[in-house]
mmCIF file of C-alpha atoms and ligand atoms in Angstrom:
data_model
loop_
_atom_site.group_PDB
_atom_site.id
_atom_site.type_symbol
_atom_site.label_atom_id
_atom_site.label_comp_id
_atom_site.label_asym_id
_atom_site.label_seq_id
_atom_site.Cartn_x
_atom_site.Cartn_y
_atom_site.Cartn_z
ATOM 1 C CA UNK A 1 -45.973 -33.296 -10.278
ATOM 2 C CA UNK A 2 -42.720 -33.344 -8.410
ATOM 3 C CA UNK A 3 -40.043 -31.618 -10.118
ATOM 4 C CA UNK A 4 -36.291 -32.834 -9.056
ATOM 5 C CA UNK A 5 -34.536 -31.498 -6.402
ATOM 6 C CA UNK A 6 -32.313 -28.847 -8.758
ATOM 7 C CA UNK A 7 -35.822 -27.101 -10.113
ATOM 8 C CA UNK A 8 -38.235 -27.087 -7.006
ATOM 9 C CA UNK A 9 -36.986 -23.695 -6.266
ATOM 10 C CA UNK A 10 -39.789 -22.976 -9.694
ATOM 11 C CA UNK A 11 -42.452 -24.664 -7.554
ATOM 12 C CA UNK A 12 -41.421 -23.091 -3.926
ATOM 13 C CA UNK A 13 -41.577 -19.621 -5.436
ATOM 14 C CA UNK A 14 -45.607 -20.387 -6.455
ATOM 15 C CA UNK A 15 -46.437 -21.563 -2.562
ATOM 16 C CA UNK A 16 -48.187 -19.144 -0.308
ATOM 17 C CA UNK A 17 -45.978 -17.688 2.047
ATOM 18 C CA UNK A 18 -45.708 -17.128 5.912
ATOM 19 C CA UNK A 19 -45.995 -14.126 7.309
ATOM 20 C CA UNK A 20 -46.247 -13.277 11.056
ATOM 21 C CA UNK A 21 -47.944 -10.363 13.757
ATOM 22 C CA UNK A 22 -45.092 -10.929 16.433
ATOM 23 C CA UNK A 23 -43.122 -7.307 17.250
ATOM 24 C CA UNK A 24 -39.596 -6.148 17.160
ATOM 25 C CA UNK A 25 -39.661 -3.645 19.920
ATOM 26 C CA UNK A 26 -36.897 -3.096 21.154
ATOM 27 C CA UNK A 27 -34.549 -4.463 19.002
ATOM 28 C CA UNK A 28 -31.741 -3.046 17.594
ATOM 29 C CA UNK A 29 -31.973 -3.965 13.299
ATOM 30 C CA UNK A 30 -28.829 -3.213 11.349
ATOM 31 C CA UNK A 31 -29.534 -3.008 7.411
ATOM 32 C CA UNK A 32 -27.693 -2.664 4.708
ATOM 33 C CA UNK A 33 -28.937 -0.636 1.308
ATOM 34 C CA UNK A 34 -31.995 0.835 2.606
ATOM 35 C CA UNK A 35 -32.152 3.617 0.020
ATOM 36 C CA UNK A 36 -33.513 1.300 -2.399
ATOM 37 C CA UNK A 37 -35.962 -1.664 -3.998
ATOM 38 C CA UNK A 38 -36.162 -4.320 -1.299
ATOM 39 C CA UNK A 39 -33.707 -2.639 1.316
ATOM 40 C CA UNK A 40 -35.726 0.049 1.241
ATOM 41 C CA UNK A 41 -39.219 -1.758 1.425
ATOM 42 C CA UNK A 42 -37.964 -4.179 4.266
ATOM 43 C CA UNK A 43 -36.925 -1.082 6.252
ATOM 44 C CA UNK A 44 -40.425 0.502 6.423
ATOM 45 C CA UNK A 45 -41.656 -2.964 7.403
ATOM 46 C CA UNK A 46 -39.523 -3.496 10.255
ATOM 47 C CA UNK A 47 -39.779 0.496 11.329
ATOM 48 C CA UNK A 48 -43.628 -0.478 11.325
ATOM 49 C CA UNK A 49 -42.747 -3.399 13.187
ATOM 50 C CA UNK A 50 -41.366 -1.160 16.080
ATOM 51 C CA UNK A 51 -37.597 -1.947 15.724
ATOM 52 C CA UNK A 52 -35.093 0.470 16.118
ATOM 53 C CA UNK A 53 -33.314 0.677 12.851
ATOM 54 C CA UNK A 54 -29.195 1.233 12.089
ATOM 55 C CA UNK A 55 -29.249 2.086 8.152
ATOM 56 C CA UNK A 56 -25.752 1.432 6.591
ATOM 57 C CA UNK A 57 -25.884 3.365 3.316
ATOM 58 C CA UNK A 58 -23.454 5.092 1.342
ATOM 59 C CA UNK A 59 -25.448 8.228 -0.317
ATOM 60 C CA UNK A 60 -26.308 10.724 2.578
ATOM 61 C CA UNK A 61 -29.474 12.549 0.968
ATOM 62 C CA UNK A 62 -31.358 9.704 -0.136
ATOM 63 C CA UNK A 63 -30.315 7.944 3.484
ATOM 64 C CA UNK A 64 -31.591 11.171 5.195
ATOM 65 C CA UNK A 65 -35.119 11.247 3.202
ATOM 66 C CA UNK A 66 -35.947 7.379 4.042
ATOM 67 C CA UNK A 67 -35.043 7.842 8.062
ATOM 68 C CA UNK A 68 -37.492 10.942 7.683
ATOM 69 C CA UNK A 69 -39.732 9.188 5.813
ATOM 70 C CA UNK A 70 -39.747 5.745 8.644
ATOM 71 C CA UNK A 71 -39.899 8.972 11.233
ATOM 72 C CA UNK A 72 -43.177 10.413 9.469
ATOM 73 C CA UNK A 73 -44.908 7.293 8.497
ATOM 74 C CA UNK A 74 -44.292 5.396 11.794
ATOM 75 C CA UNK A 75 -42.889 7.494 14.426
ATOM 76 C CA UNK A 76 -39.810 5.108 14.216
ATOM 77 C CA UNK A 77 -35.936 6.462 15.422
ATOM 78 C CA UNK A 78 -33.687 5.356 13.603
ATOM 79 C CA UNK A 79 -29.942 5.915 12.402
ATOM 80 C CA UNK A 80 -28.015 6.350 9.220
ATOM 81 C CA UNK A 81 -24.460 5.484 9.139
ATOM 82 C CA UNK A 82 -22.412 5.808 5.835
ATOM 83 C CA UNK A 83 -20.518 3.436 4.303
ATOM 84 C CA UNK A 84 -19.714 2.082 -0.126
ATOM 85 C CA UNK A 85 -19.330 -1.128 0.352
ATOM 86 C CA UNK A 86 -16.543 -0.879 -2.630
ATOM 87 C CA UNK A 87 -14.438 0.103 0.248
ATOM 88 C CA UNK A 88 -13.368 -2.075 2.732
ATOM 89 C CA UNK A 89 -12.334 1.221 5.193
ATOM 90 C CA UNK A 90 -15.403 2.317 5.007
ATOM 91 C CA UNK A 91 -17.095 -0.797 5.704
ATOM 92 C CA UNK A 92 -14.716 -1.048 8.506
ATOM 93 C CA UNK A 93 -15.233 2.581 9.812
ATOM 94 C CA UNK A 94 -19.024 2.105 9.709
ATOM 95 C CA UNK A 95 -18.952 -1.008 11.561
ATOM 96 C CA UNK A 96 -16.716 0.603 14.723
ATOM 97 C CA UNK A 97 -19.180 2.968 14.462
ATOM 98 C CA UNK A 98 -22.005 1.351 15.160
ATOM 99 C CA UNK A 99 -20.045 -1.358 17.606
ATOM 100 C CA UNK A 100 -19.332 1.937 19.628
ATOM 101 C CA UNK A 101 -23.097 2.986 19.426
ATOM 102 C CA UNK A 102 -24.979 -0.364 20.304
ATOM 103 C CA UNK A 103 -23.040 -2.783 22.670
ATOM 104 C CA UNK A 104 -25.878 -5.064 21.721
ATOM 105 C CA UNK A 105 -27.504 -5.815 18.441
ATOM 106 C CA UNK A 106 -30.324 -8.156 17.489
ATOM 107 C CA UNK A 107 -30.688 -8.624 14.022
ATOM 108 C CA UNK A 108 -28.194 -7.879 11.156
ATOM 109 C CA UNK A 109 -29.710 -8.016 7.666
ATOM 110 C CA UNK A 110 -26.744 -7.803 4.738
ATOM 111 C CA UNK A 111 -29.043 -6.727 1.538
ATOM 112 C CA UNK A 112 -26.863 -4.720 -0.503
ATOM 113 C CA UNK A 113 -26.587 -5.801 -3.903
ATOM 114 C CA UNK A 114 -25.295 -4.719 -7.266
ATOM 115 C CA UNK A 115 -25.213 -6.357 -10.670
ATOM 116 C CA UNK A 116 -22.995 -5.411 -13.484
ATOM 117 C CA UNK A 117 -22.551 -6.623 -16.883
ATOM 118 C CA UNK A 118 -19.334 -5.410 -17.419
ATOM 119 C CA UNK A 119 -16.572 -6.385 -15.067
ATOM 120 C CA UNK A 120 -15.621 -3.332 -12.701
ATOM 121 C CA UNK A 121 -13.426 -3.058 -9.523
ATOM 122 C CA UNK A 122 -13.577 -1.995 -6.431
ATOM 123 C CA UNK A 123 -11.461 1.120 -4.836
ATOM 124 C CA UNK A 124 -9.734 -2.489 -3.026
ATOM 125 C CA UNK A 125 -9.234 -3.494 -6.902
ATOM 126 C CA UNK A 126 -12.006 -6.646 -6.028
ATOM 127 C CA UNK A 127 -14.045 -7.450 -8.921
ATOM 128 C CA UNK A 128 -17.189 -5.430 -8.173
ATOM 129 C CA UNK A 129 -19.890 -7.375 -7.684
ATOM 130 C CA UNK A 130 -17.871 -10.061 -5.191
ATOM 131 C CA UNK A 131 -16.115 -6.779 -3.540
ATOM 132 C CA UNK A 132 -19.590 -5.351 -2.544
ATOM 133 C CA UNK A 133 -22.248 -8.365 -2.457
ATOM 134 C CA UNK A 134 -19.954 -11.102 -0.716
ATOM 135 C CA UNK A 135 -16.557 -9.462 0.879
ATOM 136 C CA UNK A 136 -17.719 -6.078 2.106
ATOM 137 C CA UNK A 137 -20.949 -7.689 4.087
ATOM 138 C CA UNK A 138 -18.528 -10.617 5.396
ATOM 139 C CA UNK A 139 -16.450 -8.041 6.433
ATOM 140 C CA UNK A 140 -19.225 -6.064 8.260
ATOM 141 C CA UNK A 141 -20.919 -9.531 9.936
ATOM 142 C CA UNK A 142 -17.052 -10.435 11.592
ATOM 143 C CA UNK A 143 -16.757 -6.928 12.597
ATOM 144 C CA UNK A 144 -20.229 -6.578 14.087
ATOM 145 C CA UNK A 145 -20.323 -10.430 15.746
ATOM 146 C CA UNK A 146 -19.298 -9.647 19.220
ATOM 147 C CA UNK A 147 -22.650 -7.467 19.067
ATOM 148 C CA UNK A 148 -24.761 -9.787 17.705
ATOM 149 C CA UNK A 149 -23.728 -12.319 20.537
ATOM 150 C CA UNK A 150 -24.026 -9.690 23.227
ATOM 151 C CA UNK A 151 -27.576 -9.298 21.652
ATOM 152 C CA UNK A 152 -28.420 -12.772 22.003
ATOM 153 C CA UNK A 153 -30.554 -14.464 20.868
ATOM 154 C CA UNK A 154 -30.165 -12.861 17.468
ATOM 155 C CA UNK A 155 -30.210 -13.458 13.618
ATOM 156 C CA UNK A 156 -28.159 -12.411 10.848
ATOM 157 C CA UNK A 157 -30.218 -12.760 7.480
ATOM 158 C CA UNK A 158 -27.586 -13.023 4.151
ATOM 159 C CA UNK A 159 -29.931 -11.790 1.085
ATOM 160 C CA UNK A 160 -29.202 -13.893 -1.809
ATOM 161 C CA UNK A 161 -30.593 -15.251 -4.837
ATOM 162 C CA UNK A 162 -31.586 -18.140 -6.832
ATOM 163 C CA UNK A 163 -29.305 -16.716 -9.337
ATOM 164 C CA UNK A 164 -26.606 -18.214 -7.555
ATOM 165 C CA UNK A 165 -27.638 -21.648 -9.258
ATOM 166 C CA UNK A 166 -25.995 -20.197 -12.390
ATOM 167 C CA UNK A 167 -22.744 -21.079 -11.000
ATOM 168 C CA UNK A 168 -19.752 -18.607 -12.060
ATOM 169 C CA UNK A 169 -17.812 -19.138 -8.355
ATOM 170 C CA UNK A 170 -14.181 -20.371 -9.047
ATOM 171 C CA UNK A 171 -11.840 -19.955 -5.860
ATOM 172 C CA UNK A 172 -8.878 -19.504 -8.090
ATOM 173 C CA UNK A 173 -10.608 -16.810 -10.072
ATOM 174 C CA UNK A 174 -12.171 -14.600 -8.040
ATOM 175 C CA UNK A 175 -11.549 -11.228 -9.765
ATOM 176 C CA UNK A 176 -12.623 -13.081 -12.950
ATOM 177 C CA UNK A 177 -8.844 -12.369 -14.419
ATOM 178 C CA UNK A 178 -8.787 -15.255 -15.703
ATOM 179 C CA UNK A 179 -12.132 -16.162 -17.664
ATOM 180 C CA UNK A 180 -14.381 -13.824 -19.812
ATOM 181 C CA UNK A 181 -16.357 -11.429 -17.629
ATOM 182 C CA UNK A 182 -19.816 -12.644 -17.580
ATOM 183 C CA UNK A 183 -22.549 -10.129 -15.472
ATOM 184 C CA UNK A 184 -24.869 -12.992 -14.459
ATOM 185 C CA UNK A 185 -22.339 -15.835 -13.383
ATOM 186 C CA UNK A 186 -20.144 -13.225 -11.379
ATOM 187 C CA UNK A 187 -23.288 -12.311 -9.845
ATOM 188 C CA UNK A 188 -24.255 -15.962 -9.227
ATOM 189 C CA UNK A 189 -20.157 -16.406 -8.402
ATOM 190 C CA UNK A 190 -21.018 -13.496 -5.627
ATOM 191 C CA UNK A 191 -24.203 -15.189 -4.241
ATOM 192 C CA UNK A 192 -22.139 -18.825 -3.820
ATOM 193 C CA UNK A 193 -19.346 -17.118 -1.604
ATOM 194 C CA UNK A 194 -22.100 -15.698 0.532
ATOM 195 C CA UNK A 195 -23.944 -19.065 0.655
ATOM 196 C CA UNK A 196 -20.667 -20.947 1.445
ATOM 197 C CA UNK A 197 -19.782 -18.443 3.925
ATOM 198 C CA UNK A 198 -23.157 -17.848 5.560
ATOM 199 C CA UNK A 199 -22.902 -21.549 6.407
ATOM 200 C CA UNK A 200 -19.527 -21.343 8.376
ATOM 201 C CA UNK A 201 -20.799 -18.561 10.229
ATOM 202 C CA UNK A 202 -23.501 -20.388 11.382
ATOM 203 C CA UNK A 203 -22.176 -23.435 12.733
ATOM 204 C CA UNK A 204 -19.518 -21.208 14.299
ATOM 205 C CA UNK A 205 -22.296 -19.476 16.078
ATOM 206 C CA UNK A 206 -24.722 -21.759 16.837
ATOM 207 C CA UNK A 207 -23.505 -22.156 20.232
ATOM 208 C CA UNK A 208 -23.987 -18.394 20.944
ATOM 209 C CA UNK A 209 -27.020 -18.119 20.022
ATOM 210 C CA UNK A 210 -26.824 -16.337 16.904
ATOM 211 C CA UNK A 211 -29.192 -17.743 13.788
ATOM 212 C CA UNK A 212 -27.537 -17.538 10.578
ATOM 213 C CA UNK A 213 -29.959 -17.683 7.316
ATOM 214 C CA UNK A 214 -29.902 -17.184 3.561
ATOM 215 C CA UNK A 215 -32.865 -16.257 1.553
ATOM 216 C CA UNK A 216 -33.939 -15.397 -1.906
ATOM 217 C CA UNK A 217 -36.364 -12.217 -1.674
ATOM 218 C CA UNK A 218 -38.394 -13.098 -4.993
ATOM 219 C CA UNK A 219 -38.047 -11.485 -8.477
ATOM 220 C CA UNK A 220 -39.089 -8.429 -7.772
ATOM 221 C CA UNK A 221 -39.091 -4.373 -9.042
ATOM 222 C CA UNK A 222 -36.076 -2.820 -7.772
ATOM 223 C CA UNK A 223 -33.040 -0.723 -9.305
ATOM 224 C CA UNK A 224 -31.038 -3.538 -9.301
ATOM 225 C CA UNK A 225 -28.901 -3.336 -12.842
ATOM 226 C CA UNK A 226 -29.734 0.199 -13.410
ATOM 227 C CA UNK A 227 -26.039 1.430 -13.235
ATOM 228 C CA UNK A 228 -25.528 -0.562 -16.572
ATOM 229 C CA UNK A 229 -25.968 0.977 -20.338
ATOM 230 C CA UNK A 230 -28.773 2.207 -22.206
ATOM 231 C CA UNK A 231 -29.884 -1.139 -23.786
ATOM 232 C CA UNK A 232 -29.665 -2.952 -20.289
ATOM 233 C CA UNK A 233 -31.683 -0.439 -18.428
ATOM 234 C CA UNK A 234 -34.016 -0.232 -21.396
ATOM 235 C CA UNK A 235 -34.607 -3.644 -21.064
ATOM 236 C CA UNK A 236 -34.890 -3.704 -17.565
ATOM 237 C CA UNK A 237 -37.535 -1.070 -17.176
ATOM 238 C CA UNK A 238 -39.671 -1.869 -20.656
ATOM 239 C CA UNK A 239 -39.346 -5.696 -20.846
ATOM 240 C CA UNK A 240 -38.514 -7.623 -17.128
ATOM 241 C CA UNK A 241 -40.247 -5.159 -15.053
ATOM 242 C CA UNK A 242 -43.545 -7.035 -16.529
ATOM 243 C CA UNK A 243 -42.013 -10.006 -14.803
ATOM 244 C CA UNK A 244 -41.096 -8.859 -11.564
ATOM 245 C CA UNK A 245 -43.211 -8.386 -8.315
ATOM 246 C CA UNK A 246 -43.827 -5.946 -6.086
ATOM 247 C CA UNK A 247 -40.696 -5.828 -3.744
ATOM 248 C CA UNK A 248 -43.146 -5.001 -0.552
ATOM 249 C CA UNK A 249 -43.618 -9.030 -1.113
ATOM 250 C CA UNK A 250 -39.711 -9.538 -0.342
ATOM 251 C CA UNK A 251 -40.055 -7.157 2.300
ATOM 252 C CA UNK A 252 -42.795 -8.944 4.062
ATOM 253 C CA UNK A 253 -40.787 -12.373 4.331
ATOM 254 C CA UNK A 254 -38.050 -10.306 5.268
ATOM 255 C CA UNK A 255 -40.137 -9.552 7.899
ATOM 256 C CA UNK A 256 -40.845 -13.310 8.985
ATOM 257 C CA UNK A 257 -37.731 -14.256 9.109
ATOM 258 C CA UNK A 258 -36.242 -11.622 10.925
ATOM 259 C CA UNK A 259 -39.500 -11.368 13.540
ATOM 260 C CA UNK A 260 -40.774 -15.031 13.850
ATOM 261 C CA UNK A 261 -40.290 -15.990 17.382
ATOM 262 C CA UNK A 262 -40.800 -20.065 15.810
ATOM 263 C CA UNK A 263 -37.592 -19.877 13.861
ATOM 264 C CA UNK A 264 -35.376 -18.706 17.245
ATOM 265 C CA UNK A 265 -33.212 -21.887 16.717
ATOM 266 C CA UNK A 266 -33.188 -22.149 13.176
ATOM 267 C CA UNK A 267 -29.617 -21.353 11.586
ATOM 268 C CA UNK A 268 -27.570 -22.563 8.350
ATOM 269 C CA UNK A 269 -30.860 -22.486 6.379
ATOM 270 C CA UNK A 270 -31.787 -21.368 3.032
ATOM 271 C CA UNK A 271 -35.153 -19.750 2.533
ATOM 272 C CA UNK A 272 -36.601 -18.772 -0.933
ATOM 273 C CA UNK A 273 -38.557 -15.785 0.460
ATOM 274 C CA UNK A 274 -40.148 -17.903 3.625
ATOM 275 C CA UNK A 275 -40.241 -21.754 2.595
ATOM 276 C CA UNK A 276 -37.229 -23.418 3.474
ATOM 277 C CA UNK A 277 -35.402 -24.993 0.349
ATOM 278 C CA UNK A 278 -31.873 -26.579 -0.796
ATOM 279 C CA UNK A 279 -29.993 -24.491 -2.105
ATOM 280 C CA UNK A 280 -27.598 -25.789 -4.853
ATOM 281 C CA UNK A 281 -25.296 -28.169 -3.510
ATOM 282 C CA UNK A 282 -22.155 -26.677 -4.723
ATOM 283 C CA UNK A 283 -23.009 -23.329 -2.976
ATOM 284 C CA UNK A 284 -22.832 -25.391 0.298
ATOM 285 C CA UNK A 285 -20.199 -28.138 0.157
ATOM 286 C CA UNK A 286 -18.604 -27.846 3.229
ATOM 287 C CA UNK A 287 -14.960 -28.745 2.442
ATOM 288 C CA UNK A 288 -15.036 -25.938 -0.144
ATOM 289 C CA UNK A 289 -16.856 -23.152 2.297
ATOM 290 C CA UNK A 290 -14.404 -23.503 4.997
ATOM 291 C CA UNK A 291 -11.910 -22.691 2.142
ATOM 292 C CA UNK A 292 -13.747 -19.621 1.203
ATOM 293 C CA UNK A 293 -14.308 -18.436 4.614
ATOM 294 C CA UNK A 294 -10.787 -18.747 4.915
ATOM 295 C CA UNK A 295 -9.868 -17.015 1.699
ATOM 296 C CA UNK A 296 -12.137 -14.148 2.725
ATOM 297 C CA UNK A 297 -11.008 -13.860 6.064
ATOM 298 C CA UNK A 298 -7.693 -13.550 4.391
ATOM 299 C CA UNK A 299 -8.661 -10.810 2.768
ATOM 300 C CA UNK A 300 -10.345 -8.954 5.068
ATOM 301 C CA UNK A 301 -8.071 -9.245 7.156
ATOM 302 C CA UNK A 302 -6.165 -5.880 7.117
ATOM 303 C CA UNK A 303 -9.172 -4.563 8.667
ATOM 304 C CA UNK A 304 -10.310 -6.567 10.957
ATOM 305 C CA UNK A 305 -9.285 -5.856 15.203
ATOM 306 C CA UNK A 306 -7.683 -8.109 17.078
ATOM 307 C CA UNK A 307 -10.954 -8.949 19.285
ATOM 308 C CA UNK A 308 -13.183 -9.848 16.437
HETATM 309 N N1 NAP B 1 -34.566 -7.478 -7.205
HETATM 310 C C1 NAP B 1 -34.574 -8.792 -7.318
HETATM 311 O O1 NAP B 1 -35.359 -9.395 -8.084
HETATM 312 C C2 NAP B 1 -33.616 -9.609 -6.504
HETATM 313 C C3 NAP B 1 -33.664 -11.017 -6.662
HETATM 314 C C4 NAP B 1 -32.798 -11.787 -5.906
HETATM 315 C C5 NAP B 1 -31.936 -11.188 -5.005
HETATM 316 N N2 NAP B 1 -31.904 -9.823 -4.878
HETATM 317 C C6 NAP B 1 -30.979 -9.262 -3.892
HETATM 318 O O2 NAP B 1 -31.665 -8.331 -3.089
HETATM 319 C C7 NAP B 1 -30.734 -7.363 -2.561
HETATM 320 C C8 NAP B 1 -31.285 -5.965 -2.774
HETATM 321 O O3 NAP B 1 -31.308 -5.683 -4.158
HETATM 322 P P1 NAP B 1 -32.425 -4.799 -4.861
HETATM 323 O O4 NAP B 1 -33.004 -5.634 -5.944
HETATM 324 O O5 NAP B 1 -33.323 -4.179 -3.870
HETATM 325 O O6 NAP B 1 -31.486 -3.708 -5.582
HETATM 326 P P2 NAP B 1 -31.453 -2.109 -5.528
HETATM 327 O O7 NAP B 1 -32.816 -1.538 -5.680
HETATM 328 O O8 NAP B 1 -30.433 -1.722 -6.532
HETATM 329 O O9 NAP B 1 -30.902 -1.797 -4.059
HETATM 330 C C9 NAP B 1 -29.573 -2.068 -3.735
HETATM 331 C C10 NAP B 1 -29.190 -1.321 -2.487
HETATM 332 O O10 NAP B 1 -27.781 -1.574 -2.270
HETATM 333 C C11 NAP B 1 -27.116 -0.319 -2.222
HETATM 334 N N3 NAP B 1 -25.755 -0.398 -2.760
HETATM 335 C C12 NAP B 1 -25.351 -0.815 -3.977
HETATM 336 N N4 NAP B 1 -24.028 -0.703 -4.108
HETATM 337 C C13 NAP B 1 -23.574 -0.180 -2.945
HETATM 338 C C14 NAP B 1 -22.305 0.191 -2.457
HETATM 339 N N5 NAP B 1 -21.192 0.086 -3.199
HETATM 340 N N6 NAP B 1 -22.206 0.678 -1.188
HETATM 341 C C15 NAP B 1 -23.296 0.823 -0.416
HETATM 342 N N7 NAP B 1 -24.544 0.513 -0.831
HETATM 343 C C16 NAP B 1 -24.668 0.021 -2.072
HETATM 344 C C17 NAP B 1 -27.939 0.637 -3.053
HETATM 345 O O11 NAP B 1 -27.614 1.960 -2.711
HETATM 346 P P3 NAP B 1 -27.900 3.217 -3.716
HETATM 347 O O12 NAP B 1 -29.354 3.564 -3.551
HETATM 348 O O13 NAP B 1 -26.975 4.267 -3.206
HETATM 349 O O14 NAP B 1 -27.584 2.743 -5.107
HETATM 350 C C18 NAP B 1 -29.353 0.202 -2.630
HETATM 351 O O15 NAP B 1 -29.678 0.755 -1.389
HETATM 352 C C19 NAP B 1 -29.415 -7.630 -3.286
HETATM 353 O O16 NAP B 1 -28.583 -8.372 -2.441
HETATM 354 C C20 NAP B 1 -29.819 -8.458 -4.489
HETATM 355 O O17 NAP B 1 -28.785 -9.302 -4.927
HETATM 356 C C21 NAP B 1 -32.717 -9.032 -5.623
#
């Protein structure tokens, strides 16, 4: 039975999945929120893959113990550079850092998430969840895009969800001033703007060679939520964790999409884990993502450079 269009993502996530041999020696691989779940996971798959890894993390110890970790269990180099995404200057001072460091990169994977169920800010007063998910990485793919298209061909991989088809996004409201602070639609509201922008970025840099995706890693075991109270993180640990899969699985179609050499080409596409899928339409609309790469290039823009 075909289900329609809005609910295949229930089918796609029960299809086997792709998964590829090819090598990333050589490349440079900038990640975001390696010290955890599937951040963590995906960056022992690509140090086992041979790439050279850029961590962008913002707590120092745990950052140090995974790059010791990728250097014991694979021989792999790699480098930490610190950054909390709930500040823009950091974001910003991570990003020249790493510009300075590698002239060229060849893969930038944004995967650091955060989910709260009661409405928090960010030190730039941004509601938290669309401060960290959605602003800080767009900041850090405009800052780091000169890179990526001196790396050529490259890919940029946005991590999302297919909590994003809760909805919650609202252009007017997005510091949820307005409306009653709801965990999972700000979350979904965070997951839209990255999904509307995502698909700017790639048409803009199509030409240059520079693949733009989106993909949904799978429900899977992570610390996703644990910031939140007792009852949440009770729940989270006694009740979903039954539900949720091992996040090496995420890490593994991670993997394909970032290694793949039969997806060079492929940009503005949605992925839940590796089967391509349609995401929900209003996460893509393309009147209304122009506006919200416009709105967050607005916002960003205090630090962005004058060449990026
Ligand atoms: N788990 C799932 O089932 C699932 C499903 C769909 C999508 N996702 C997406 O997958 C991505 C990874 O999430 P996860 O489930 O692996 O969660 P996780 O275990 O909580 O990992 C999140 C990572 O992001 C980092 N992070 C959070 N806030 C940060 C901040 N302000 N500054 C810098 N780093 C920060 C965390 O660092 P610390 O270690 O310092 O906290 C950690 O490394 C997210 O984008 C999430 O939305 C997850």
């Amino acid at each position: 039975m075909k289900l329609p269009e809005e609910l295949q993502y229930i089918q796609n996530s029960l299809k086997p999945q792709r998964t590829t041999d090819a090598r990333l020696e050589g490349k440079v691989c900038v990640i975001t929120g390696t010290t955890s779940g599937i951040g963590y996971e995906t960056a022992k798959r690509l140090a086992q893959g041979g790439a050279h890894l850029v961590m962008v993390c913002r707590n120092t110890e745990k950052a140090a113990s995974v790059q010791q970790e990728l250097a014991q269990e694979y021989g792999a180099d790699s480098d930490v550079v610190l950054a909390d995404f709930a500040d823009l200057a950091q974001v910003a001072r991570a990003a020249e850092e790493i510009r300075g460091k590698y002239p060229q990169i060849h893969l930038l994977i944004n995967n650091v998430g955060v989910f709260n169920r009661r409405r928090r800010l960010t030190h730039d007063g941004f509601e938290m969840t669309f401060g960290v998910m959605h602003l800080a990485s767009f900041l850090l793919t405009r800052l780091l895009t000169p890179n990526l298209k001196a790396g050529a061909p490259s890919r940029v991989l946005f991590i999302n969800s297919e909590a994003h088809r809760f909805g919650g996004f609202s252009l007017k409201d997005l510091n949820w001033e307005k409306r009653p602070y709801v965990g999972l639609w700000a979350y979904g509201a965070a997951n839209i703007a990255k999904l509307h922008t995502a698909s700017v970025f790639a048409d803009a840099l199509q030409e240059h060679a520079v693949d733009v995706n989106v993909m949904h890693p799978g429900a899977v075991r992570s610390n996703i939520g644990m910031n939140n109270g007792i009852f949440y993180r009770l729940y989270k640990r006694y009740i979903l964790n039954l539900f949720l899969k091992d996040p090496a699985q995420s890490a593994e179609a991670i993997y394909f999409l970032s290694a793949e050499p039969a997806l060079e080409g492929e940009t503005g596409k949605f992925f839940n884990m590796t089967i391509e899928e349609k995401p929900a339409w209003y996460a893509v609309k393309a009147s209304i993502s122009q506006q919200v790469y416009d709105k967050s290039e607005a916002l960003i823009r205090p630090y962005l450079k004058e060449n990026v």
